[in-house]
Structures are given as structure tokens and as C-alpha cells.
mmCIF file of C-alpha atoms and ligand atoms in Angstrom:
data_model
loop_
_atom_site.group_PDB
_atom_site.id
_atom_site.type_symbol
_atom_site.label_atom_id
_atom_site.label_comp_id
_atom_site.label_asym_id
_atom_site.label_seq_id
_atom_site.Cartn_x
_atom_site.Cartn_y
_atom_site.Cartn_z
ATOM 1 C CA MET G 1 23.453 -100.269 -54.668
ATOM 2 C CA LYS G 2 20.254 -100.006 -52.738
ATOM 3 C CA LYS G 3 17.855 -97.252 -53.776
ATOM 4 C CA THR G 4 17.552 -94.330 -51.335
ATOM 5 C CA ASP G 5 14.651 -94.742 -48.963
ATOM 6 C CA TRP G 6 12.962 -91.326 -49.207
ATOM 7 C CA ARG G 7 10.724 -92.180 -46.272
ATOM 8 C CA ILE G 8 13.508 -91.162 -43.932
ATOM 9 C CA LEU G 9 13.591 -87.632 -45.431
ATOM 10 C CA PRO G 10 11.206 -86.074 -42.888
ATOM 11 C CA VAL G 11 13.339 -87.504 -40.091
ATOM 12 C CA VAL G 12 16.532 -86.103 -41.606
ATOM 13 C CA VAL G 13 14.932 -82.684 -42.113
ATOM 14 C CA THR G 14 13.624 -82.636 -38.546
ATOM 15 C CA VAL G 15 17.015 -83.569 -37.127
ATOM 16 C CA LEU G 16 18.702 -80.881 -39.225
ATOM 17 C CA CYS G 17 16.163 -78.258 -38.187
ATOM 18 C CA LEU G 18 16.503 -79.166 -34.533
ATOM 19 C CA GLY G 19 20.252 -78.959 -34.850
ATOM 20 C CA LEU G 20 19.965 -75.530 -36.415
ATOM 21 C CA LEU G 21 17.531 -74.395 -33.767
ATOM 22 C CA PHE G 22 19.824 -75.609 -31.034
ATOM 23 C CA ALA G 23 22.838 -73.917 -32.567
ATOM 24 C CA ARG G 24 20.919 -70.639 -32.615
ATOM 25 C CA SER G 25 19.696 -70.786 -29.050
ATOM 26 C CA GLY G 26 21.318 -68.876 -26.195
ATOM 27 C CA ASP G 27 22.664 -72.172 -24.863
ATOM 28 C CA ALA G 28 25.200 -72.620 -27.614
ATOM 29 C CA PHE G 29 25.788 -68.906 -28.242
ATOM 30 C CA GLU G 30 29.102 -67.545 -27.133
ATOM 31 C CA PHE G 31 28.421 -64.388 -25.178
ATOM 32 C CA LYS G 32 31.017 -61.733 -24.612
ATOM 33 C CA LYS G 33 32.203 -61.535 -21.027
ATOM 34 C CA GLU G 34 30.606 -58.146 -20.674
ATOM 35 C CA TYR G 35 28.279 -55.931 -22.710
ATOM 36 C CA LYS G 36 29.103 -52.309 -21.993
ATOM 37 C CA MET G 37 26.138 -50.040 -21.440
ATOM 38 C CA GLN G 38 26.413 -46.247 -21.603
ATOM 39 C CA LEU G 39 24.262 -43.849 -19.605
ATOM 40 C CA ASN G 40 24.772 -40.233 -18.692
ATOM 41 C CA VAL G 41 23.879 -40.216 -14.987
ATOM 42 C CA GLY G 42 24.755 -42.070 -11.802
ATOM 43 C CA PRO G 43 23.076 -45.095 -10.196
ATOM 44 C CA THR G 44 21.045 -43.058 -7.665
ATOM 45 C CA PHE G 45 19.046 -41.281 -10.383
ATOM 46 C CA TYR G 46 15.805 -42.950 -11.529
ATOM 47 C CA TRP G 47 17.415 -43.272 -14.957
ATOM 48 C CA GLY G 48 20.380 -45.027 -13.311
ATOM 49 C CA MET G 49 18.034 -47.319 -11.397
ATOM 50 C CA GLY G 50 16.405 -48.209 -14.716
ATOM 51 C CA ALA G 51 19.777 -49.269 -16.151
ATOM 52 C CA THR G 52 20.577 -51.345 -13.061
ATOM 53 C CA LYS G 53 17.188 -53.034 -13.311
ATOM 54 C CA PHE G 54 17.712 -53.762 -17.011
ATOM 55 C CA ALA G 55 21.080 -55.426 -16.334
ATOM 56 C CA GLU G 56 19.536 -57.552 -13.565
ATOM 57 C CA LEU G 57 16.630 -58.594 -15.765
ATOM 58 C CA VAL G 58 18.853 -59.496 -18.710
ATOM 59 C CA LYS G 59 20.897 -61.725 -16.426
ATOM 60 C CA GLU G 60 17.774 -63.334 -14.998
ATOM 61 C CA LYS G 61 16.075 -63.874 -18.363
ATOM 62 C CA THR G 62 19.158 -65.435 -19.965
ATOM 63 C CA GLY G 63 19.746 -67.821 -17.078
ATOM 64 C CA GLY G 64 22.777 -65.829 -15.895
ATOM 65 C CA LYS G 65 24.547 -66.095 -19.240
ATOM 66 C CA MET G 66 24.469 -62.524 -20.425
ATOM 67 C CA ASN G 67 26.236 -59.808 -18.492
ATOM 68 C CA VAL G 68 25.267 -56.202 -19.289
ATOM 69 C CA LYS G 69 27.352 -53.765 -17.296
ATOM 70 C CA PRO G 70 26.054 -50.213 -16.931
ATOM 71 C CA TYR G 71 28.812 -47.596 -17.049
ATOM 72 C CA TYR G 72 27.224 -44.718 -15.189
ATOM 73 C CA SER G 73 27.923 -40.990 -15.511
ATOM 74 C CA SER G 74 29.213 -41.227 -19.107
ATOM 75 C CA GLN G 75 32.459 -42.838 -17.903
ATOM 76 C CA LEU G 76 32.946 -44.484 -21.286
ATOM 77 C CA LEU G 77 32.667 -41.106 -23.006
ATOM 78 C CA LYS G 78 34.748 -39.158 -20.493
ATOM 79 C CA GLY G 79 31.647 -37.076 -19.952
ATOM 80 C CA ALA G 80 30.966 -36.296 -23.625
ATOM 81 C CA GLN G 81 27.298 -37.201 -23.367
ATOM 82 C CA LEU G 82 26.390 -36.259 -26.937
ATOM 83 C CA LYS G 83 28.675 -38.948 -28.352
ATOM 84 C CA SER G 84 26.753 -41.945 -27.036
ATOM 85 C CA ALA G 85 24.819 -42.841 -30.195
ATOM 86 C CA GLN G 86 27.882 -42.466 -32.397
ATOM 87 C CA LEU G 87 29.941 -44.860 -30.267
ATOM 88 C CA VAL G 88 27.164 -47.431 -30.036
ATOM 89 C CA ALA G 89 26.597 -47.211 -33.802
ATOM 90 C CA ASN G 90 30.261 -47.900 -34.530
ATOM 91 C CA GLY G 91 30.422 -50.708 -31.990
ATOM 92 C CA VAL G 92 32.880 -49.195 -29.496
ATOM 93 C CA ILE G 93 30.060 -49.438 -26.929
ATOM 94 C CA ASP G 94 27.542 -52.296 -27.075
ATOM 95 C CA CYS G 95 24.394 -50.596 -25.878
ATOM 96 C CA ALA G 96 22.963 -47.616 -24.033
ATOM 97 C CA LEU G 97 20.091 -46.230 -22.057
ATOM 98 C CA GLU G 98 20.103 -42.678 -23.263
ATOM 99 C CA SER G 99 18.079 -39.506 -23.409
ATOM 100 C CA THR G 100 16.713 -38.489 -26.796
ATOM 101 C CA ILE G 101 18.672 -35.244 -26.316
ATOM 102 C CA ASN G 102 21.931 -37.170 -26.174
ATOM 103 C CA ILE G 103 20.939 -39.312 -29.183
ATOM 104 C CA SER G 104 19.937 -36.289 -31.281
ATOM 105 C CA PRO G 105 23.359 -35.573 -32.855
ATOM 106 C CA VAL G 106 23.094 -38.921 -34.714
ATOM 107 C CA ILE G 107 19.305 -39.102 -34.915
ATOM 108 C CA PRO G 108 18.032 -35.540 -35.498
ATOM 109 C CA GLU G 109 14.472 -36.899 -35.466
ATOM 110 C CA CYS G 110 14.876 -37.148 -31.668
ATOM 111 C CA ASN G 111 14.553 -33.363 -31.539
ATOM 112 C CA VAL G 112 10.803 -33.829 -31.973
ATOM 113 C CA PHE G 113 10.699 -34.319 -28.190
ATOM 114 C CA SER G 114 12.646 -31.089 -27.634
ATOM 115 C CA LEU G 115 10.276 -28.842 -29.574
ATOM 116 C CA PRO G 116 9.281 -26.120 -27.088
ATOM 117 C CA PHE G 117 5.736 -26.222 -25.677
ATOM 118 C CA PHE G 118 4.695 -28.930 -28.110
ATOM 119 C CA ILE G 119 4.066 -32.096 -26.088
ATOM 120 C CA ASN G 120 3.325 -30.878 -22.542
ATOM 121 C CA THR G 121 1.591 -33.987 -21.073
ATOM 122 C CA PHE G 122 2.417 -37.626 -20.278
ATOM 123 C CA ASP G 123 -0.607 -38.630 -22.315
ATOM 124 C CA ASN G 124 0.698 -36.868 -25.433
ATOM 125 C CA LEU G 125 4.140 -38.360 -24.930
ATOM 126 C CA ASP G 126 2.742 -41.888 -24.562
ATOM 127 C CA LYS G 127 0.704 -41.473 -27.733
ATOM 128 C CA MET G 128 3.777 -40.367 -29.644
ATOM 129 C CA LYS G 129 5.916 -43.257 -28.413
ATOM 130 C CA ALA G 130 3.231 -45.793 -29.289
ATOM 131 C CA GLY G 131 2.356 -44.105 -32.548
ATOM 132 C CA GLN G 132 3.917 -43.080 -35.831
ATOM 133 C CA THR G 133 6.454 -40.803 -34.138
ATOM 134 C CA GLY G 134 8.006 -43.613 -32.113
ATOM 135 C CA LYS G 135 8.171 -45.815 -35.171
ATOM 136 C CA ALA G 136 9.786 -43.062 -37.250
ATOM 137 C CA VAL G 137 12.448 -42.540 -34.565
ATOM 138 C CA PHE G 138 13.239 -46.271 -34.327
ATOM 139 C CA ASP G 139 13.323 -46.512 -38.148
ATOM 140 C CA ALA G 140 15.766 -43.617 -38.290
ATOM 141 C CA MET G 141 17.920 -45.394 -35.715
ATOM 142 C CA ALA G 142 17.890 -48.573 -37.815
ATOM 143 C CA ARG G 143 19.232 -46.577 -40.757
ATOM 144 C CA LYS G 144 22.168 -45.450 -38.600
ATOM 145 C CA GLY G 145 23.171 -48.862 -37.240
ATOM 146 C CA LEU G 146 21.182 -48.746 -34.003
ATOM 147 C CA VAL G 147 18.373 -50.973 -32.772
ATOM 148 C CA GLY G 148 15.837 -49.244 -30.539
ATOM 149 C CA LEU G 149 14.568 -51.775 -28.014
ATOM 150 C CA ASP G 150 12.160 -49.844 -25.835
ATOM 151 C CA TRP G 151 11.434 -46.570 -24.076
ATOM 152 C CA ALA G 152 12.126 -45.270 -20.604
ATOM 153 C CA GLU G 153 12.070 -41.685 -19.350
ATOM 154 C CA ASN G 154 14.034 -38.792 -17.962
ATOM 155 C CA GLY G 155 10.936 -36.634 -17.879
ATOM 156 C CA PHE G 156 9.457 -33.239 -18.566
ATOM 157 C CA ARG G 157 12.139 -30.681 -17.977
ATOM 158 C CA GLN G 158 11.645 -27.863 -15.463
ATOM 159 C CA VAL G 159 13.754 -24.750 -15.081
ATOM 160 C CA THR G 160 15.447 -23.723 -11.816
ATOM 161 C CA ASN G 161 17.594 -20.702 -10.876
ATOM 162 C CA ASN G 162 18.921 -18.733 -7.937
ATOM 163 C CA LYS G 163 17.828 -15.242 -8.999
ATOM 164 C CA ARG G 164 14.051 -14.985 -9.288
ATOM 165 C CA VAL G 165 10.681 -16.616 -9.904
ATOM 166 C CA ILE G 166 10.207 -17.356 -13.607
ATOM 167 C CA GLN G 167 6.603 -16.861 -14.579
ATOM 168 C CA ARG G 168 6.657 -14.764 -17.727
ATOM 169 C CA PRO G 169 9.015 -14.772 -20.710
ATOM 170 C CA GLU G 170 10.552 -11.453 -19.574
ATOM 171 C CA ASP G 171 11.709 -13.113 -16.329
ATOM 172 C CA MET G 172 14.218 -15.080 -18.389
ATOM 173 C CA LYS G 173 16.129 -11.990 -19.511
ATOM 174 C CA GLY G 174 19.842 -12.241 -18.891
ATOM 175 C CA LEU G 175 19.714 -15.438 -16.811
ATOM 176 C CA LYS G 176 22.818 -17.509 -17.315
ATOM 177 C CA LEU G 177 21.555 -21.061 -17.593
ATOM 178 C CA ARG G 178 23.387 -24.339 -18.096
ATOM 179 C CA VAL G 179 21.894 -26.324 -20.970
ATOM 180 C CA VAL G 180 22.926 -29.504 -22.772
ATOM 181 C CA GLY G 181 25.118 -28.785 -25.800
ATOM 182 C CA SER G 182 22.321 -29.441 -28.240
ATOM 183 C CA PRO G 183 21.555 -26.567 -30.633
ATOM 184 C CA ILE G 184 17.784 -26.489 -30.101
ATOM 185 C CA PHE G 185 18.373 -25.657 -26.415
ATOM 186 C CA ILE G 186 20.630 -22.743 -27.303
ATOM 187 C CA ASP G 187 17.967 -21.502 -29.731
ATOM 188 C CA ILE G 188 15.150 -21.700 -27.158
ATOM 189 C CA TYR G 189 17.001 -19.809 -24.439
ATOM 190 C CA ARG G 190 18.452 -17.170 -26.760
ATOM 191 C CA GLN G 191 14.977 -16.625 -28.149
ATOM 192 C CA LEU G 192 13.764 -16.002 -24.599
ATOM 193 C CA GLY G 193 16.546 -13.508 -23.979
ATOM 194 C CA ALA G 194 18.474 -15.718 -21.550
ATOM 195 C CA ASP G 195 22.184 -16.475 -21.719
ATOM 196 C CA PRO G 196 22.481 -20.258 -22.284
ATOM 197 C CA VAL G 197 25.816 -21.923 -21.590
ATOM 198 C CA ASN G 198 26.247 -25.424 -22.919
ATOM 199 C CA MET G 199 27.995 -27.879 -20.685
ATOM 200 C CA ASN G 200 28.142 -31.614 -20.184
ATOM 201 C CA TRP G 201 26.224 -32.871 -17.191
ATOM 202 C CA GLY G 202 29.479 -34.064 -15.630
ATOM 203 C CA ASP G 203 30.718 -30.459 -15.462
ATOM 204 C CA ALA G 204 27.369 -28.928 -14.609
ATOM 205 C CA VAL G 205 27.323 -29.821 -10.919
ATOM 206 C CA THR G 206 30.714 -28.167 -10.376
ATOM 207 C CA ALA G 207 29.369 -25.134 -12.237
ATOM 208 C CA PHE G 208 26.380 -25.024 -9.846
ATOM 209 C CA GLN G 209 28.672 -25.360 -6.835
ATOM 210 C CA GLN G 210 30.927 -22.583 -8.017
ATOM 211 C CA GLY G 211 28.017 -20.350 -8.944
ATOM 212 C CA VAL G 212 29.246 -20.050 -12.531
ATOM 213 C CA VAL G 213 25.638 -20.216 -13.760
ATOM 214 C CA ASP G 214 22.373 -18.818 -12.364
ATOM 215 C CA GLY G 215 20.391 -21.934 -13.117
ATOM 216 C CA GLN G 216 19.652 -24.937 -15.281
ATOM 217 C CA GLU G 217 16.817 -27.109 -16.541
ATOM 218 C CA ASN G 218 16.179 -30.818 -15.838
ATOM 219 C CA PRO G 219 13.379 -33.171 -14.825
ATOM 220 C CA VAL G 220 12.435 -34.021 -11.233
ATOM 221 C CA GLY G 221 14.304 -37.337 -11.500
ATOM 222 C CA VAL G 222 17.527 -35.331 -11.807
ATOM 223 C CA LEU G 223 16.609 -32.342 -9.600
ATOM 224 C CA VAL G 224 15.956 -34.470 -6.510
ATOM 225 C CA PRO G 225 19.072 -36.708 -6.493
ATOM 226 C CA VAL G 226 21.332 -33.776 -7.378
ATOM 227 C CA GLN G 227 19.697 -31.785 -4.546
ATOM 228 C CA ILE G 228 19.190 -28.760 -6.726
ATOM 229 C CA TRP G 229 17.925 -26.750 -3.705
ATOM 230 C CA GLN G 230 21.521 -26.482 -2.569
ATOM 231 C CA TYR G 231 22.172 -24.173 -5.507
ATOM 232 C CA ASN G 232 18.824 -22.885 -6.787
ATOM 233 C CA LYS G 233 15.889 -21.502 -4.789
ATOM 234 C CA TYR G 234 13.362 -21.138 -7.618
ATOM 235 C CA ALA G 235 11.793 -23.837 -9.775
ATOM 236 C CA THR G 236 9.220 -23.370 -12.510
ATOM 237 C CA PHE G 237 7.204 -26.416 -13.523
ATOM 238 C CA TRP G 238 6.310 -25.667 -17.103
ATOM 239 C CA ASN G 239 6.642 -29.067 -18.860
ATOM 240 C CA TYR G 240 8.100 -27.163 -21.809
ATOM 241 C CA LEU G 241 9.689 -30.235 -23.384
ATOM 242 C CA VAL G 242 10.474 -33.792 -22.509
ATOM 243 C CA ASP G 243 13.217 -36.316 -22.846
ATOM 244 C CA PRO G 244 12.230 -39.913 -23.077
ATOM 245 C CA LEU G 245 15.057 -42.419 -22.782
ATOM 246 C CA ILE G 246 15.674 -45.226 -25.264
ATOM 247 C CA PHE G 247 17.296 -48.599 -24.648
ATOM 248 C CA TYR G 248 19.307 -49.258 -27.799
ATOM 249 C CA TRP G 249 21.906 -51.653 -29.117
ATOM 250 C CA ASN G 250 24.574 -51.767 -31.796
ATOM 251 C CA GLN G 251 22.778 -53.223 -34.811
ATOM 252 C CA LYS G 252 25.492 -55.546 -36.077
ATOM 253 C CA GLU G 253 25.945 -57.164 -32.703
ATOM 254 C CA TRP G 254 22.204 -57.317 -32.137
ATOM 255 C CA ASN G 255 21.531 -59.033 -35.465
ATOM 256 C CA ALA G 256 23.925 -61.830 -34.556
ATOM 257 C CA PHE G 257 22.069 -62.681 -31.334
ATOM 258 C CA PRO G 258 19.904 -65.817 -31.397
ATOM 259 C CA ALA G 259 16.162 -65.161 -31.414
ATOM 260 C CA ASP G 260 15.654 -66.230 -27.808
ATOM 261 C CA VAL G 261 18.377 -63.844 -26.604
ATOM 262 C CA LYS G 262 16.784 -60.979 -28.535
ATOM 263 C CA LYS G 263 13.473 -61.835 -26.949
ATOM 264 C CA ALA G 264 14.936 -61.946 -23.437
ATOM 265 C CA VAL G 265 16.728 -58.608 -23.841
ATOM 266 C CA LYS G 266 13.667 -56.928 -25.335
ATOM 267 C CA GLU G 267 11.519 -58.175 -22.473
ATOM 268 C CA ALA G 268 14.087 -56.879 -20.000
ATOM 269 C CA ALA G 269 13.997 -53.454 -21.670
ATOM 270 C CA ALA G 270 10.195 -53.347 -21.613
ATOM 271 C CA GLU G 271 10.018 -54.289 -17.936
ATOM 272 C CA ALA G 272 12.879 -52.047 -16.796
ATOM 273 C CA GLY G 273 11.366 -49.231 -18.875
ATOM 274 C CA ARG G 274 7.978 -49.616 -17.235
ATOM 275 C CA PHE G 275 9.591 -49.540 -13.783
ATOM 276 C CA GLU G 276 11.767 -46.542 -14.593
ATOM 277 C CA ILE G 277 8.961 -44.518 -16.186
ATOM 278 C CA ALA G 278 6.855 -45.087 -13.072
ATOM 279 C CA LEU G 279 9.734 -43.862 -10.854
ATOM 280 C CA CYS G 280 10.006 -40.683 -12.924
ATOM 281 C CA ARG G 281 6.281 -40.002 -12.903
ATOM 282 C CA ALA G 282 5.588 -40.925 -9.283
ATOM 283 C CA GLY G 283 3.800 -38.062 -7.559
ATOM 284 C CA LEU G 284 3.329 -36.224 -10.855
ATOM 285 C CA ASP G 285 0.473 -38.285 -12.296
ATOM 286 C CA GLY G 286 -1.805 -38.711 -9.290
ATOM 287 C CA GLU G 287 -1.705 -42.212 -7.844
ATOM 288 C CA LYS G 288 -1.101 -43.977 -11.159
ATOM 289 C CA SER G 289 2.660 -44.558 -11.100
ATOM 290 C CA ILE G 290 2.815 -45.061 -7.316
ATOM 291 C CA LYS G 291 0.302 -47.891 -7.763
ATOM 292 C CA ILE G 292 2.251 -49.471 -10.647
ATOM 293 C CA LEU G 293 5.395 -49.452 -8.513
ATOM 294 C CA LYS G 294 3.631 -51.046 -5.540
ATOM 295 C CA SER G 295 1.564 -53.648 -7.348
ATOM 296 C CA GLU G 296 3.948 -54.683 -10.137
ATOM 297 C CA PHE G 297 7.353 -54.106 -8.596
ATOM 298 C CA ASN G 298 6.684 -54.208 -4.868
ATOM 299 C CA TYR G 299 8.473 -50.873 -4.669
ATOM 300 C CA THR G 300 7.693 -47.960 -2.362
ATOM 301 C CA MET G 301 8.854 -44.490 -3.402
ATOM 302 C CA GLU G 302 11.237 -42.711 -1.076
ATOM 303 C CA VAL G 303 10.056 -39.364 -2.420
ATOM 304 C CA PRO G 304 6.410 -39.901 -3.342
ATOM 305 C CA GLU G 305 5.677 -36.164 -3.557
ATOM 306 C CA PRO G 306 8.624 -34.525 -5.307
ATOM 307 C CA VAL G 307 7.088 -31.040 -5.481
ATOM 308 C CA LYS G 308 6.280 -30.947 -1.753
ATOM 309 C CA PHE G 309 9.696 -32.439 -1.071
ATOM 310 C CA MET G 310 11.418 -29.607 -2.955
ATOM 311 C CA GLU G 311 9.259 -27.015 -1.198
ATOM 312 C CA ASN G 312 10.172 -28.525 2.175
ATOM 313 C CA LYS G 313 13.799 -28.056 1.210
ATOM 314 C CA GLY G 314 13.093 -24.343 0.904
ATOM 315 C CA MET G 315 12.403 -24.010 -2.806
ATOM 316 C CA THR G 316 9.720 -21.811 -4.293
ATOM 317 C CA VAL G 317 7.973 -23.960 -6.889
ATOM 318 C CA THR G 318 5.889 -22.098 -9.453
ATOM 319 C CA PHE G 319 3.297 -23.635 -11.754
ATOM 320 C CA LEU G 320 2.286 -21.660 -14.809
ATOM 321 C CA SER G 321 -1.291 -20.650 -15.591
ATOM 322 C CA ASN G 322 -2.637 -21.263 -19.077
ATOM 323 C CA THR G 323 -2.085 -17.589 -19.865
ATOM 324 C CA ASP G 324 1.553 -17.804 -18.764
ATOM 325 C CA VAL G 325 2.064 -20.936 -20.880
ATOM 326 C CA ALA G 326 0.491 -19.180 -23.870
ATOM 327 C CA ALA G 327 2.956 -16.295 -23.458
ATOM 328 C CA PHE G 328 5.919 -18.705 -23.490
ATOM 329 C CA GLU G 329 4.434 -20.601 -26.393
ATOM 330 C CA ALA G 330 4.150 -17.397 -28.417
ATOM 331 C CA ALA G 331 7.653 -16.302 -27.422
ATOM 332 C CA THR G 332 9.247 -19.580 -28.533
ATOM 333 C CA LYS G 333 7.148 -20.069 -31.679
ATOM 334 C CA PRO G 334 9.972 -19.073 -34.064
ATOM 335 C CA VAL G 335 12.125 -21.864 -32.571
ATOM 336 C CA LEU G 336 9.312 -24.383 -32.927
ATOM 337 C CA ASP G 337 8.818 -23.370 -36.570
ATOM 338 C CA LYS G 338 12.534 -23.550 -37.335
ATOM 339 C CA TRP G 339 12.983 -26.973 -35.723
ATOM 340 C CA ALA G 340 9.786 -28.438 -37.150
ATOM 341 C CA LYS G 341 11.541 -27.917 -40.488
ATOM 342 C CA GLU G 342 14.831 -29.332 -39.208
ATOM 343 C CA ILE G 343 13.241 -32.606 -38.070
ATOM 344 C CA GLY G 344 11.239 -32.761 -41.307
ATOM 345 C CA GLU G 345 7.683 -31.680 -41.998
ATOM 346 C CA ASP G 346 6.690 -35.318 -42.359
ATOM 347 C CA LEU G 347 7.688 -36.232 -38.810
ATOM 348 C CA PHE G 348 6.142 -33.047 -37.426
ATOM 349 C CA VAL G 349 2.825 -33.942 -39.064
ATOM 350 C CA LYS G 350 3.047 -37.483 -37.650
ATOM 351 C CA ALA G 351 3.711 -36.139 -34.156
ATOM 352 C CA ARG G 352 0.719 -33.830 -34.339
ATOM 353 C CA ALA G 353 -1.467 -36.633 -35.627
ATOM 354 C CA ASP G 354 -0.327 -38.932 -32.801
ATOM 355 C CA MET G 355 -1.377 -36.279 -30.305
ATOM 356 C CA GLY G 356 -4.834 -36.110 -31.839
ATOM 357 C CA GLY G 357 -4.261 -33.305 -34.311
ATOM 358 C CA LYS G 358 -2.873 -30.737 -31.843
HETATM 359 O O1 X2X U 1 22.534 -33.366 -19.331
HETATM 360 C C1 X2X U 1 21.404 -33.362 -18.837
HETATM 361 O O2 X2X U 1 20.841 -32.322 -18.504
HETATM 362 C C2 X2X U 1 20.682 -34.669 -18.644
HETATM 363 C C3 X2X U 1 21.292 -35.383 -17.451
HETATM 364 O O3 X2X U 1 19.339 -34.427 -18.368
HETATM 365 C C4 X2X U 1 20.807 -35.426 -19.906
HETATM 366 O O4 X2X U 1 21.600 -36.317 -20.043
HETATM 367 C C5 X2X U 1 19.951 -35.024 -21.028
#
């Protein structure tokens, strides 16, 4: 028998590697017909527009092969918004674009964004997302079977009601306010002497219509599409806490995607996130987000000045002075201290460091 000619080895290895590479590319990968995406609000909200954009971009970046379908308004959860992370982790739902509030039952670290009067500015939030805090949150997700892809935003939450101007902690006394069913929200409003009622978002609008509650709290990107002025005359812009959104995927399913698919989906999340964050901040950060939308996305805001827009609808919009903020900060300090412990001292220290030692 002839001796093996080892000179052909590099050729064999190359062919094998190429074969492997090809087998792992999106071309040969068998996609599911549809990847179900959970989100808590409808398509007309900025958050909803972010999900729509993500689905479009995924399709585009995978040459039409991958179909992400957003299921708006928590349809897949029958409204139970706090279950989203659990159902993505166990693979019943493929992926989500969700608020950190709604993720918090599975990832308690997400409550770092709900600490009262802790973050307060877009700049602080951006530093946290890019810093150790963001990494700690994504690491915690990885330990629970979730892959965090990128950030988007719901926004700094503002309080509205139909009884009176809220300017001082004592103005909160006895107000019946709808909050998300997350315990830190109950703690904050009880601490302030209000009467918080937890309710899923899907039931909240009916509650506003029927006058079951005096008010609620949500960011501009929710207040405008839901036309909160129909139910509440008073809004206080106090930036007391924020909910970023996270694009995330079931880990097991994600790990089986070929590298080029992962890359395409991650790029889609980054781009859709940038678009959606700019929508949420438009008119609240000077010209910055309006410019991003125009120059990068060729998009012109329908409501470029949300505060003026709400005032024109008859709302009284109140901004707090530093003294007023300090009074609320002092009044909610016990809740901050309690929840700093709940999320873990380590994460709290990281968050403060990210914000420059606040
Ligand atoms: O339920 C809410 O208030 C909402 C829509 O902002 C969230 O999903 C956190």
C-alpha cells in the first residue's frame, strides 16, 4: 500500500473547517417559522415602535430568514406583565423587549433602577448601563437562563393624578395611585402616605376610565399615547426612578444560533435600541435625541415637545425645585436603604461608582 501523502493534510483541514463554518452559518441553519417576542405595551408606544423596528432589522440583517414577531400588550401573558422573564427563561417565549420593572421578579438586581431618587438623569443612567451595573445585571440574567442583548428605554417615570398638584411629600397623602405589582413601588408610595394599588397595565386604562384610582406613574412615552390628560389633570416631573428596557433572549435557544445570526440579532438590538431611546428622550434632552432621529433614522417626531404638548391638552405640569426633590429624597430614604440591601450592597456600590461616586 502506498504511504499516506501528508502534504494533502492542510487541504483536508481547510476543507473540513470550511464545511464546519458553512454548517454553522445562517444559510444552513434551520430557523423556526416565528420567534415570539413579548412586550407589555402596544405598537403605538415608543417602546412598541422599538420592538417593531427590531423585528424589521432582524429580518433585514438575516436576509429575510429570521422572523421575530412582537406580541404587543402582553398578549402572550394574558396581561401578567411580571411573568415575562420567567417565560422567556423557560423557553415558552423566545425573546422579549421588557422593562426592568417587569424583569425584576426573576432578576432582583433590576430593582437598582427603581431605587427612589437615586439615578435622576439620563447621564447617570447611561453611565450605569455602560458600566459595572449594566454588566452585573446582564451577568445575573445569564445565571437565570437569559441573554441580555442590549438596552432600550421606557424612561424616567412621572406621577399624574386628578386631585391636586404634587409638589411636596405631604401632597401624596391618601392619593390612590395605580402602580405596577412590584414590591418596591408599594413600599415607596406607602412610605409617602399614598394608597398604592397594584394592577397590570392591561387593566390600568380601564381603571383610569372608571375613575377607580386617582392617578398613576409612567414615563412620557406612555403618558402621551395613552392620552393621560383624559383622566388626570396634574403631572409632576420628578424623575424619581427610571425603567430602561432590555432586549433579551432565551439562553438555550440563543446558544444554538450560529455566530453570524447572533451578530445580526445583536446589531438589530443595538440599532433599534438607539432609535427607541431617542424617541423616548426627544424633547427632554434639548436637541440631542431629535438630531439623532433626524440624522441617523430620517425620522421626525410627531410630538417633539411632550411637556408643552401635555400642557396644551390642559394639564398642569409641575417641575420640582431642588428643595422639593430633597424633601422627597429624605421622605423615601428608608425605602432606598431597605432596597439597597435587597439588591445587594455590592451592586449598590457599583451603581454609585458608575455615577461618579454619588
Ligand atoms: O406597567 C407599566 O406601568 C409599564 C407600562 O410602564 C410597564 O410595563 C413597566
